[in-house]
């Protein structure tokens, strides 16, 4: 399973670093993604990283978010800077391709003045 952490409340323009720790799963086997869910909406992909460290960012994340991974510790990190109110959401990690791995509880990010 995945345990996400690092969320919190920040002012617009602030930064946060989210961490996702996997247990019982070898993240090295997967292209890993960070997702977010807005209230009443489906989860959407924010960024992904392959086992070869190739990264992909959706338009809202480009230039502001950085995804990284550390497979020996089964950890995936999302560094977020210049946060905007529209980044307010619950953030999750999971493999990009459905792997039948349950979603974690997520970590809530609130961007507000």
Coordinates of C-alpha atoms in Angstrom, one line a residue:
X1 CA 0.0 0.0 0.0
X2 CA 0.9 3.6 -0.3
X3 CA 1.2 6.2 2.5
X4 CA 1.3 9.8 1.3
X5 CA 2.5 12.6 3.5
X6 CA 3.7 16.2 3.4
X7 CA 0.5 18.0 2.7
X8 CA -0.7 21.1 4.6
X9 CA -1.8 24.6 4.2
X10 CA 0.3 27.2 2.5
X11 CA -0.2 30.6 1.1
X12 CA -0.2 31.2 -2.7
X13 CA 3.3 31.2 -4.0
X14 CA 4.4 28.8 -1.3
X15 CA 6.0 25.4 -1.6
X16 CA 5.4 21.9 -0.3
X17 CA 7.2 18.5 -0.8
X18 CA 4.9 15.5 -0.8
X19 CA 6.3 12.0 -0.1
X20 CA 4.8 8.6 -1.0
X21 CA 6.1 5.6 0.8
X22 CA 5.2 2.2 -0.6
X23 CA 5.1 -0.9 1.6
X24 CA 4.9 -4.4 0.3
X25 CA 5.4 -3.1 -3.2
X26 CA 8.6 -2.7 -5.3
X27 CA 8.1 0.7 -6.9
X28 CA 11.0 -0.2 -9.3
X29 CA 8.5 -2.3 -11.2
X30 CA 6.3 0.6 -12.1
X31 CA 6.0 3.9 -13.8
X32 CA 4.8 5.9 -10.7
X33 CA 2.4 8.8 -10.7
X34 CA 1.2 11.5 -8.5
X35 CA -2.5 12.2 -8.8
X36 CA -4.9 14.7 -7.2
X37 CA -8.6 14.8 -6.6
X38 CA -10.7 17.9 -6.3
X39 CA -13.9 17.7 -4.3
X40 CA -16.6 15.9 -6.3
X41 CA -14.2 15.1 -9.2
X42 CA -12.3 12.0 -10.3
X43 CA -8.6 11.6 -9.6
X44 CA -6.4 13.1 -12.3
X45 CA -2.8 12.6 -13.1
X46 CA -0.4 15.4 -12.1
X47 CA 3.0 13.9 -12.9
X48 CA 4.7 10.6 -13.6
X49 CA 8.1 9.1 -13.6
X50 CA 9.3 5.9 -15.3
X51 CA 11.8 3.5 -13.8
X52 CA 14.3 5.1 -16.1
X53 CA 13.6 8.5 -14.6
X54 CA 11.8 9.9 -17.6
X55 CA 9.2 12.4 -16.3
X56 CA 5.9 13.6 -17.6
X57 CA 3.9 16.6 -16.3
X58 CA 0.4 17.7 -17.0
X59 CA 0.0 21.3 -18.1
X60 CA -0.9 22.6 -14.6
X61 CA 2.2 21.1 -13.1
X62 CA 4.8 22.0 -15.8
X63 CA 7.5 24.3 -14.5
X64 CA 6.2 24.2 -10.9
X65 CA 6.3 20.6 -9.8
X66 CA 9.1 18.1 -9.8
X67 CA 8.6 14.3 -9.4
X68 CA 11.4 12.1 -8.3
X69 CA 11.8 8.5 -7.0
X70 CA 14.1 6.5 -4.8
X71 CA 13.4 2.9 -5.5
X72 CA 15.7 1.4 -2.8
X73 CA 13.3 3.0 -0.3
X74 CA 10.2 2.6 -2.4
X75 CA 9.6 6.4 -2.2
X76 CA 8.2 8.8 -4.7
X77 CA 8.4 12.5 -4.1
X78 CA 6.6 15.5 -5.5
X79 CA 8.1 18.9 -5.0
X80 CA 5.7 21.7 -5.6
X81 CA 6.5 25.4 -5.8
X82 CA 4.6 28.5 -6.7
X83 CA 1.5 26.9 -5.4
X84 CA -1.8 28.4 -6.5
X85 CA -5.3 28.1 -4.9
X86 CA -6.3 25.9 -7.8
X87 CA -3.8 23.3 -6.6
X88 CA -5.9 22.7 -3.5
X89 CA -6.8 19.0 -3.6
X90 CA -6.0 15.7 -2.0
X91 CA -2.8 14.2 -3.5
X92 CA -2.2 10.5 -4.0
X93 CA 0.4 8.2 -5.6
X94 CA -0.1 5.0 -7.5
X95 CA 1.3 3.3 -10.6
X96 CA 0.2 4.9 -13.8
X97 CA -0.9 1.6 -15.4
X98 CA -3.6 0.0 -13.3
X99 CA -1.9 -2.6 -11.1
X100 CA -4.7 -3.4 -8.7
X101 CA -2.9 -1.7 -5.8
X102 CA -5.2 0.0 -3.4
X103 CA -5.1 3.8 -3.2
X104 CA -3.7 5.3 0.0
X105 CA -5.5 7.9 2.1
X106 CA -3.8 10.8 0.3
X107 CA -2.4 14.0 1.7
X108 CA -4.4 17.2 1.6
X109 CA -2.9 20.3 0.1
X110 CA -4.6 23.6 0.8
X111 CA -3.4 26.8 -0.9
X112 CA -5.1 29.8 0.6
X113 CA -4.3 33.2 2.0

